[in-house]
Amino acid sequence: MEIAHDAVVAFSKSWGLFYLVGFSLCVVAYAYWPGNRKAFTHAKMSVLDDDDRPLGDRPLGDRPLGPEA
Amino acid sequence: MVRFVSGLTVTERQVALVVLLALSLIGLAMAAAGRGDPMGAQGFIVMIFSVGLGFAVMSGYYAPEPDESRLSRYYDDPTKVGIVLTMIWAVIGMAVGVWVAALLAWPDLTFDAAWASFGRLRPVHTSGVIFGFGGNALIATSFHVLQRTSRARLPDQFTPWFVLIGYNLFCIVAASGYLMGVTQSKEYAEPEWYADIWLVIVWVAYFLLYLRTLARRKEPHIYVANWYYMAFILVVAVLHIVNNLAVPVSFAHAKSYSLFSGVQDAMTEWWYGHNAVAFFLTSGFLGMMYYYLPKRAGRPIFSYRLSIISFWGITFLYMWAGSHHLHYTALPQWVQTLGMTFSIMLLVPSWASAGNALATLNGAWHKVRDDATLRFMMVAAVFYGLSTFEGSFMAIRPVNSLSHYTDWTVGHVHAGALGWVAMITFGSIYALVPWMWKRQAMYSSRLVEVHFWLALAGTIVYVFAMWNSGIIQGLMWRTYNDGGTLAYSFIDSMVAMHPYYIARAFGGLLFLSGAVVGTYNVWMTIRAAHAEAAAGETGADVPIAAGSGAMQAGE
């Protein structure tokens, strides 16, 4: 199968643009989605937690939350 | 050694022995089939490596099984060994770097030995620092960050060793091959087909280990540092496989031929080469930054949302930027323009990351002043911002016409490699070593300070020397006289470079000295920890103290 050079150029100049714009809109929507705020804040704070043990079977709420609490 | 083996279960020890036996048989086959070819010597290296490790495993084989309480702790033995390997490779890779820098100023330093010629030593330097130093640092820190942010222990104890040690076997086979003249002649992809296949196996195990640990995570959301580490692992696998598609002359020969030819080969190589910079030297180290910088500063990352947006920005824009390495070549003009445009757009997510790091430190500048470890990370973020700006700028075609093939490129690479990659690595290691060996702080905070200033001075001397040298070179090569011919011969530009080459070797020497000081400091910290353990104190339950460590460093 021969892929013509012009066809590749046309494809990348049109669909390449659209999918990247669409993709970036999705990323921004995901980052700013109000429902995600809680998870992001938790993740951002949880690395500061000095509890240096795996959680194992302990439930998630059973540990000090650090500065977040 | 015995201590690490006794941490494994008996089954894991058996698996290790079987794998090492298989590996030594492969080494034997290579040595036998590759007689009279460099592959034979490579086979002996594989064999010695695996038999030697086999003895190490056997020496601890009859140690009692580790008890179940280990499962309530993180598994940090591979990280500890990885940190030590990182420092060893740093010294080797940077020492060879100083040597090749000196070779450019004083070409007699090859001593008439083939193995010591510039073309063979240079890849030992590049692979030694990028893969040896950088790669070990990424593997060691990724195991640490992955477990902490997932709050889950690694799923088994054999795979992390397989990844770490298998990866180092790749590095050794690569470096020893270069000295014998084995090379694919592809930048950052010099190792030949058998080493490439081995790396694929190791890398797949690494990725699966990452996924298996994430599957066991107790945190619902995957912390952003893991996204960066995973992009590093996944994309490097794709790049490595595609760029190294090649046909060996025979199974008994080291030589192979690329599946691509001409401009396609060049484009594949620089798609690989630039994304190696993106996903090996950027993405993974950003993962390091997003964990160790907030941790050491005792402050959460300035904007978590921004870190997500810049993650996807970097991942999707970098993919298309590689063709800027091939401006003014046989590559179609529109592909060059595509690469240039994406390189300029890349500035947005790059500066978002650098700015995010610096904004995190805003309000903690007194810690940056007092704590050289945090200062390493701060300077890394600044150099990351500077070198990504420079990179976007140099990708613009007319700018590239001045900078390409000159030392400006070399200066740019080292602004990134010394200023960003090495600085963030040393900062992370100085934060990590006391946590791993249960110490309050490094052996000497003054030596951390000494290392910091040596590294910063070395980087600045190096980068300024290469900026001067590169721009002078570029201008000399494009100066015409009244008759319309070149005003300077190539040898004229060589003579003009000489003082800068000496300055560059000196800057590199400063940086190397810093790495030697750092290695000594890490070693002494480990020794102090072992001495304390031998004195009978159990350090099992000492909590890590990120905040207090930062304050003590200024004492």
XYZ file of C-alpha atoms in Angstrom:
624
model
C 0.000 0.000 0.000
C 1.402 3.347 -1.016
C 0.601 6.337 1.208
C 0.902 9.468 -0.845
C 2.993 12.256 0.654
C 0.238 14.828 -0.013
C -2.346 12.720 1.797
C -0.176 12.558 4.928
C 0.409 16.297 4.794
C -3.315 17.014 4.416
C -4.194 14.649 7.235
C -1.685 16.084 9.685
C -2.579 19.670 8.832
C -6.286 19.124 9.441
C -6.989 16.270 11.866
C -3.703 16.735 13.672
C -4.792 20.222 14.586
C -8.324 19.278 15.612
C -7.427 16.357 17.791
C -4.750 18.309 19.672
C -7.104 21.247 20.285
C -9.860 18.861 21.369
C -7.492 16.959 23.588
C -6.204 20.078 25.304
C -9.785 21.218 25.981
C -10.473 17.866 27.637
C -7.360 18.191 29.795
C -8.284 21.675 30.955
C -11.840 20.546 31.672
C -10.520 17.608 33.707
C -8.122 19.815 35.668
C -10.781 22.400 36.506
C -13.776 20.087 36.943
C -15.246 21.119 40.312
C -15.841 17.506 41.330
C -12.114 16.744 41.069
C -11.051 19.482 43.424
C -11.321 17.318 46.534
C -9.180 14.502 45.122
C -6.526 16.935 43.874
C -6.306 18.765 47.187
C -6.027 15.458 49.010
C -3.258 14.258 46.666
C -1.352 17.503 46.975
C -1.445 17.390 50.786
C -0.958 13.670 51.220
C 2.689 13.669 50.068
C 3.542 15.817 53.077
C 2.277 13.104 55.385
C 5.217 11.611 57.293
C 3.555 8.252 57.930
C 6.215 5.989 56.415
C 4.315 2.697 56.323
C 2.140 1.055 53.698
C -1.531 1.383 54.509
C -2.014 -2.390 54.334
C -5.440 -3.302 55.621
C -5.782 -0.128 57.636
C -8.724 1.918 56.311
C -7.861 5.183 54.613
C -9.480 7.334 57.298
C -7.436 5.654 60.026
C -4.381 7.831 59.782
C -3.424 11.404 60.537
C -4.256 13.601 57.559
C -1.547 16.159 58.200
C -1.951 19.818 57.265
C -5.108 19.106 55.303
C -7.209 18.331 58.381
C 25.180 -8.465 49.935
C 24.025 -11.211 52.286
C 21.744 -8.724 53.982
C 19.944 -7.986 50.723
C 19.661 -11.670 49.817
C 18.291 -12.569 53.237
C 15.494 -10.052 52.619
C 14.263 -12.276 49.784
C 12.023 -15.278 50.353
C 13.497 -18.674 49.481
C 11.363 -18.813 46.340
C 12.653 -15.421 45.266
C 16.239 -16.572 45.859
C 15.566 -19.591 43.647
C 14.052 -17.445 40.910
C 17.085 -15.157 41.101
C 19.453 -18.117 40.716
C 17.506 -19.523 37.761
C 17.527 -16.151 35.991
C 21.245 -15.702 36.657
C 21.956 -19.212 35.403
C 20.003 -18.559 32.217
C 21.843 -15.269 31.790
C 25.256 -16.853 32.245
C 24.338 -19.507 29.647
C 23.396 -16.722 27.237
C 26.744 -15.108 28.016
C 28.498 -18.398 27.333
C 26.665 -18.812 24.033
C 27.620 -15.282 23.003
C 31.242 -15.914 23.964
C 31.362 -19.206 22.047
C 29.473 -18.132 18.935
C 31.061 -14.705 18.766
C 34.700 -15.818 18.674
C 36.771 -13.305 16.745
C 33.989 -10.719 16.993
C 33.451 -8.113 19.740
C 30.353 -10.112 20.658
C 32.608 -12.799 22.151
C 34.112 -10.337 24.612
C 30.633 -9.014 25.425
C 29.557 -12.576 26.158
C 32.356 -12.972 28.693
C 31.240 -9.768 30.399
C 27.655 -11.051 30.651
C 28.927 -14.375 31.984
C 31.247 -12.884 34.614
C 28.497 -10.495 35.714
C 25.856 -13.177 36.180
C 28.148 -15.818 37.689
C 29.490 -13.224 40.144
C 25.977 -12.258 41.184
C 25.072 -15.932 41.395
C 27.786 -16.412 44.021
C 26.429 -13.405 45.914
C 22.936 -14.927 45.965
C 24.283 -18.331 46.993
C 26.266 -16.826 49.862
C 22.977 -15.767 51.429
C 20.905 -18.676 50.177
C 20.670 -20.497 53.517
C 19.878 -17.386 55.549
C 16.566 -17.646 57.421
C 13.456 -16.423 55.613
C 12.434 -12.821 56.305
C 9.475 -12.610 58.688
C 5.999 -11.436 57.784
C 6.460 -8.062 59.479
C 8.368 -6.924 56.373
C 5.011 -6.627 54.591
C 4.023 -3.776 56.900
C 7.038 -1.777 55.712
C 8.018 -0.407 52.320
C 10.650 -2.346 50.382
C 13.616 -0.005 50.101
C 16.640 -2.282 49.562
C 16.685 -1.783 45.757
C 16.386 1.982 46.248
C 19.391 1.954 48.576
C 21.528 0.018 46.111
C 20.217 2.226 43.297
C 21.371 5.369 45.116
C 24.881 3.974 45.535
C 24.982 2.918 41.866
C 23.785 6.395 40.884
C 26.723 8.010 42.642
C 29.230 5.504 41.203
C 27.973 6.117 37.661
C 28.012 9.874 38.295
C 31.722 9.753 39.078
C 32.547 7.401 36.165
C 30.417 9.221 33.595
C 31.551 12.688 34.601
C 35.231 11.667 34.831
C 35.086 10.366 31.261
C 33.320 13.619 30.374
C 36.215 15.650 31.716
C 38.570 13.388 29.809
C 36.824 13.887 26.454
C 36.597 17.633 27.148
C 40.347 17.629 27.741
C 40.855 15.596 24.552
C 39.351 18.444 22.539
C 41.818 20.880 24.068
C 44.810 18.496 24.109
C 44.260 15.776 21.481
C 47.378 13.864 22.566
C 45.497 12.545 25.581
C 44.385 9.504 23.580
C 47.867 8.018 24.190
C 47.671 6.328 20.773
C 45.208 3.757 22.109
C 42.195 2.930 19.942
C 39.894 2.471 22.918
C 40.828 5.933 24.217
C 39.968 7.775 21.015
C 37.346 10.525 21.174
C 34.752 8.604 19.176
C 34.788 5.686 21.606
C 35.094 7.608 24.864
C 32.370 10.135 24.119
C 29.484 7.616 24.150
C 30.901 6.204 27.405
C 30.456 9.709 28.797
C 26.985 10.323 27.337
C 25.615 6.882 28.204
C 27.423 6.910 31.554
C 25.788 10.122 32.702
C 22.389 9.795 30.997
C 21.715 6.090 31.455
C 24.148 5.174 34.238
C 23.712 8.186 36.496
C 20.305 9.469 35.364
C 18.715 6.069 34.808
C 19.764 4.624 38.152
C 18.580 7.779 39.891
C 15.201 7.477 38.161
C 14.789 3.800 39.008
C 15.872 4.265 42.640
C 13.664 7.294 43.286
C 10.708 5.914 41.333
C 10.534 2.859 43.641
C 10.576 5.186 46.641
C 8.021 7.693 45.326
C 5.736 4.990 43.926
C 5.412 3.195 47.256
C 4.946 6.344 49.349
C 2.384 7.972 47.106
C 0.469 4.706 46.644
C 0.844 3.767 50.328
C 1.480 0.255 49.090
C 4.517 -2.003 49.209
C 6.064 -3.243 45.960
C 4.181 -6.430 44.979
C 7.220 -8.709 45.151
C 10.894 -8.450 46.009
C 12.443 -10.064 42.959
C 11.187 -7.770 40.159
C 12.692 -4.513 41.505
C 16.101 -6.241 41.688
C 15.662 -7.646 38.209
C 14.925 -4.141 36.908
C 17.780 -2.431 38.740
C 20.476 -5.032 38.154
C 19.324 -5.908 34.649
C 19.441 -2.244 33.770
C 22.979 -1.931 35.081
C 24.009 -4.964 33.050
C 22.730 -3.113 30.002
C 24.801 -0.057 30.967
C 27.951 -2.158 31.460
C 27.528 -4.054 28.185
C 26.932 -0.733 26.405
C 29.942 1.082 27.870
C 32.360 -1.820 27.411
C 31.124 -2.284 23.851
C 31.877 1.350 22.958
C 35.479 0.910 24.076
C 35.783 -2.067 21.713
C 34.263 -0.074 18.873
C 30.767 -1.585 19.006
C 28.215 1.066 18.056
C 25.087 1.625 15.992
C 26.312 5.200 15.427
C 22.981 6.595 16.604
C 23.076 9.370 19.176
C 21.968 8.071 22.631
C 21.104 4.740 20.960
C 24.602 3.405 20.364
C 24.245 -0.063 21.946
C 23.883 -2.902 19.465
C 20.925 -5.229 18.945
C 21.559 -7.816 21.700
C 21.881 -5.081 24.357
C 18.750 -3.428 22.968
C 16.728 -6.638 23.247
C 17.872 -7.105 26.827
C 16.828 -3.543 27.678
C 13.348 -4.180 26.257
C 12.924 -7.170 28.599
C 14.090 -5.167 31.606
C 11.941 -2.215 30.657
C 8.757 -4.240 30.247
C 9.360 -5.726 33.709
C 9.798 -2.178 35.037
C 6.523 -0.975 33.530
C 4.608 -4.009 34.761
C 6.076 -3.536 38.241
C 4.824 0.036 38.200
C 1.339 -1.009 37.131
C 1.187 -3.866 39.643
C 2.110 -1.541 42.493
C -0.397 1.075 41.358
C -3.058 -1.645 41.266
C -2.370 -2.217 44.966
C -2.526 1.469 45.859
C -4.522 2.672 48.833
C -4.821 6.261 47.630
C -7.741 6.688 45.225
C -6.002 9.329 43.082
C -2.602 8.628 41.501
C -0.248 11.427 42.586
C 1.075 13.439 39.641
C 4.716 12.419 40.173
C 3.710 8.881 39.193
C 2.194 10.125 35.949
C 5.544 11.626 35.012
C 7.444 8.475 35.977
C 5.005 6.330 34.012
C 5.240 8.524 30.934
C 9.015 8.155 31.232
C 8.832 4.361 31.349
C 6.150 3.887 28.709
C 7.412 6.365 26.121
C 11.053 5.336 26.485
C 9.930 1.767 25.748
C 8.158 2.861 22.562
C 11.042 5.064 21.428
C 13.653 2.439 22.165
C 11.857 -0.322 20.289
C 11.050 1.694 17.171
C 14.427 3.414 16.840
C 16.365 0.195 17.326
C 14.523 -1.889 14.723
C 17.517 -3.426 13.011
C 18.709 -6.606 11.346
C 21.867 -8.205 12.767
C 24.471 -9.433 10.298
C 24.125 -12.783 12.052
C 23.336 -13.985 15.560
C 27.053 -14.333 16.156
C 27.955 -10.779 15.199
C 27.621 -7.544 17.119
C 26.965 -5.538 13.965
C 23.438 -4.785 12.757
C 21.846 -2.603 10.130
C 18.944 -0.247 10.740
C 15.603 -1.102 9.193
C 15.316 2.490 8.017
C 17.548 4.306 5.608
C 18.328 7.832 4.510
C 16.161 10.654 5.739
C 13.647 8.254 7.328
C 16.458 6.868 9.453
C 17.513 10.376 10.428
C 13.948 11.355 11.286
C 13.392 8.196 13.354
C 16.651 8.766 15.171
C 15.811 12.367 16.097
C 12.241 11.544 16.940
C 13.880 9.127 19.369
C 16.725 11.450 20.329
C 14.623 14.457 21.171
C 12.033 12.400 23.003
C 14.820 10.753 24.957
C 15.552 14.264 26.186
C 11.841 14.762 26.786
C 10.899 11.548 28.507
C 14.173 10.324 29.966
C 15.776 13.624 30.959
C 12.643 15.674 31.572
C 9.534 13.692 32.403
C 11.141 11.324 34.896
C 13.050 14.089 36.616
C 9.904 16.216 36.813
C 8.377 13.270 38.662
C 11.308 13.491 41.057
C 10.777 17.235 41.438
C 7.041 16.982 42.087
C 7.700 14.665 45.016
C 10.986 15.678 46.627
C 10.644 19.438 46.271
C 7.328 19.788 48.176
C 8.506 17.172 50.634
C 11.777 18.906 51.399
C 10.245 22.381 51.455
C 7.451 21.135 53.702
C 4.940 22.858 51.445
C 2.417 21.393 49.000
C 2.935 22.006 45.293
C 1.724 25.508 44.359
C -0.890 24.357 41.865
C -1.837 20.733 41.424
C -4.059 21.573 38.455
C -1.190 23.284 36.681
C 0.965 20.197 37.179
C -1.698 18.109 35.393
C -2.073 20.528 32.515
C 1.683 20.786 32.035
C 1.969 17.007 32.188
C -0.327 16.515 29.206
C 1.213 19.500 27.452
C 4.702 18.054 27.723
C 3.565 14.567 26.779
C 1.706 15.563 23.646
C 3.810 18.462 22.360
C 7.249 16.891 22.775
C 6.311 14.011 20.483
C 6.350 16.301 17.450
C 9.389 18.435 18.201
C 12.184 16.072 17.108
C 12.414 17.273 13.522
C 13.970 20.558 14.665
C 17.227 18.578 14.795
C 17.049 18.283 11.009
C 16.559 21.880 9.861
C 18.011 22.592 6.404
C 18.307 18.916 5.537
C 16.588 16.595 3.036
C 13.637 16.367 5.440
C 10.504 17.963 3.892
C 10.195 21.616 4.794
C 6.750 21.216 6.354
C 8.040 18.564 8.745
C 10.808 20.926 9.835
C 8.248 23.692 10.336
C 6.051 21.325 12.330
C 8.951 20.517 14.650
C 9.818 24.180 15.033
C 6.234 25.178 15.851
C 5.776 22.450 18.431
C 9.129 23.323 20.002
C 7.964 26.899 20.511
C 4.629 25.784 21.957
C 6.530 23.537 24.362
C 7.673 26.587 26.227
C 4.195 26.888 27.763
C 4.078 23.576 29.689
C 7.818 23.768 30.416
C 7.559 27.149 32.062
C 4.381 26.072 33.800
C 6.391 23.324 35.534
C 9.360 25.549 36.326
C 7.049 28.294 37.594
C 5.041 25.813 39.628
C 8.221 24.663 41.362
C 9.421 28.176 42.112
C 5.984 29.312 43.285
C 5.971 26.348 45.677
C 9.109 27.781 47.266
C 7.574 31.231 47.523
C 7.233 31.798 51.262
C 10.013 29.305 52.035
C 12.963 31.301 50.733
C 14.584 31.245 54.156
C 14.727 27.449 53.829
C 16.289 27.774 50.378
C 18.891 30.087 51.874
C 19.748 27.771 54.752
C 19.386 24.368 53.142
C 21.723 23.468 50.268
C 19.579 20.405 49.470
C 16.549 22.558 48.762
C 18.784 25.044 46.946
C 19.887 22.246 44.579
C 16.216 21.753 43.684
C 15.560 25.474 43.331
C 18.524 25.967 41.002
C 17.375 22.917 39.043
C 13.973 24.538 38.469
C 15.655 27.771 37.340
C 17.919 25.931 34.899
C 14.946 23.925 33.675
C 13.204 27.182 32.831
C 16.327 28.638 31.203
C 17.238 25.634 29.101
C 13.688 25.019 27.876
C 13.516 28.655 26.783
C 16.865 28.291 25.053
C 15.720 25.063 23.411
C 12.561 26.602 22.000
C 14.607 29.541 20.747
C 17.261 27.360 19.086
C 14.541 25.334 17.339
C 13.549 28.416 15.312
C 14.981 27.739 11.860
C 16.981 30.958 11.321
C 18.413 30.771 14.849
C 19.273 27.150 14.198
C 21.227 28.170 11.094
C 23.632 29.918 13.456
C 23.603 27.428 16.316
C 23.492 24.039 14.590
C 26.725 21.999 14.491
C 28.352 24.480 16.911
C 29.236 24.284 20.597
C 26.124 26.289 21.396
C 24.195 23.004 21.124
C 26.670 21.392 23.508
C 26.221 24.302 25.922
C 22.441 23.981 25.708
C 22.524 20.264 26.417
C 24.741 20.798 29.428
C 22.621 23.644 30.796
C 19.884 21.022 30.879
C 21.996 18.046 31.942
C 24.144 19.725 34.594
C 21.833 22.543 35.644
C 18.539 20.677 35.615
C 18.973 16.876 35.606
C 22.037 16.578 37.837
C 20.940 19.335 40.247
C 17.463 17.879 40.828
C 19.045 14.434 41.216
C 21.604 15.525 43.786
C 18.952 17.505 45.666
C 16.646 14.479 45.725
C 19.466 12.158 46.784
C 20.472 14.423 49.669
C 16.826 14.442 50.780
C 16.399 10.707 50.287
C 19.608 9.283 51.801
C 18.839 10.286 55.419
C 15.269 8.937 55.057
C 16.466 5.634 53.633
C 19.185 5.012 56.198
C 17.130 6.427 59.113
C 19.444 9.310 59.875
C 18.495 12.788 61.013
C 20.644 14.405 58.302
C 23.516 13.772 55.904
C 26.963 13.001 57.370
C 28.063 16.571 56.680
C 25.792 19.447 55.721
C 28.884 21.532 55.025
C 29.959 19.085 52.310
C 26.479 19.382 50.748
C 27.115 23.123 50.673
C 30.560 22.569 49.084
C 29.013 20.266 46.480
C 26.346 22.822 45.684
C 28.805 25.622 44.961
C 31.158 23.367 42.994
C 28.220 22.172 40.882
C 26.843 25.658 40.289
C 30.262 27.163 39.487
C 31.087 24.254 37.186
C 27.797 24.567 35.316
C 28.169 28.310 34.816
C 31.776 28.071 33.623
C 30.841 25.240 31.267
C 27.748 26.876 29.799
C 29.315 30.308 29.317
C 32.381 28.774 27.662
C 30.188 26.906 25.204
C 27.922 29.884 24.490
C 30.957 31.996 23.599
C 32.606 29.243 21.663
C 29.450 28.270 19.795
C 28.461 31.735 18.682
C 31.996 32.599 17.586
C 32.140 29.315 15.668
C 28.767 29.942 14.032
C 29.710 33.464 13.013
C 33.122 32.445 11.658
C 31.518 29.756 9.505
C 29.151 32.256 7.873
C 31.476 35.223 7.346
C 32.240 35.903 3.718
C 34.907 38.162 2.260
C 34.550 40.594 -0.640
C 35.295 37.863 -3.111
C 32.232 35.934 -1.902
C 34.193 33.069 -0.366
C 34.487 32.082 3.287
C 36.663 34.455 5.303
C 37.859 31.776 7.730
C 38.979 28.235 7.196
C 37.646 25.514 9.469
C 41.027 25.277 11.161
C 40.854 29.016 11.986
C 37.672 28.352 13.954
C 39.368 25.419 15.700
C 42.175 27.685 16.879
C 39.636 30.224 18.112
C 37.913 27.500 20.157
C 41.000 26.417 22.063
C 40.687 28.728 25.128
C 36.996 27.860 25.496
C 37.749 24.160 25.381
C 40.181 24.607 28.251
C 37.546 26.593 30.185
C 34.968 23.894 29.481
C 37.242 21.139 30.759
C 37.825 23.206 33.900
C 34.078 23.729 34.435
C 33.517 20.004 34.017
C 36.301 19.297 36.498
C 34.560 21.498 39.082
C 31.304 19.642 38.511
C 33.060 16.266 38.783
C 34.742 17.325 42.035
C 31.316 18.158 43.419
C 30.068 14.683 42.509
C 33.093 13.106 44.226
C 32.408 15.143 47.377
C 28.762 14.064 47.223
C 29.695 10.393 46.840
C 31.970 10.623 49.876
C 29.188 12.271 51.867
C 26.651 9.589 50.904
C 29.157 6.866 51.744
C 29.938 8.327 55.161
C 26.224 8.687 55.931
C 25.698 5.010 55.128
C 28.720 4.030 57.226
C 27.416 6.004 60.183
C 24.046 4.276 59.832
C 25.704 0.841 59.746
C 27.918 1.663 62.707
C 24.866 2.673 64.697
C 22.987 -0.450 63.675
C 25.972 -2.571 64.690
C 26.017 -0.830 68.068
C 22.654 -2.439 68.696
C 20.202 0.361 68.164
C 17.250 -0.698 66.053
C 16.254 1.999 63.635
C 13.128 0.214 62.497
C 10.496 2.643 63.653
C 12.158 6.036 63.427
C 9.725 8.334 61.608
C 11.178 10.363 58.789
C 11.419 14.051 59.535
C 11.288 16.066 56.343
C 10.785 19.442 57.942
C 13.379 19.113 60.655
C 15.977 17.845 58.182
C 15.611 21.033 56.209
C 16.316 23.154 59.241
C 19.296 21.197 60.446
C 21.131 21.493 57.194
C 22.046 25.106 57.882
C 23.666 24.363 61.210
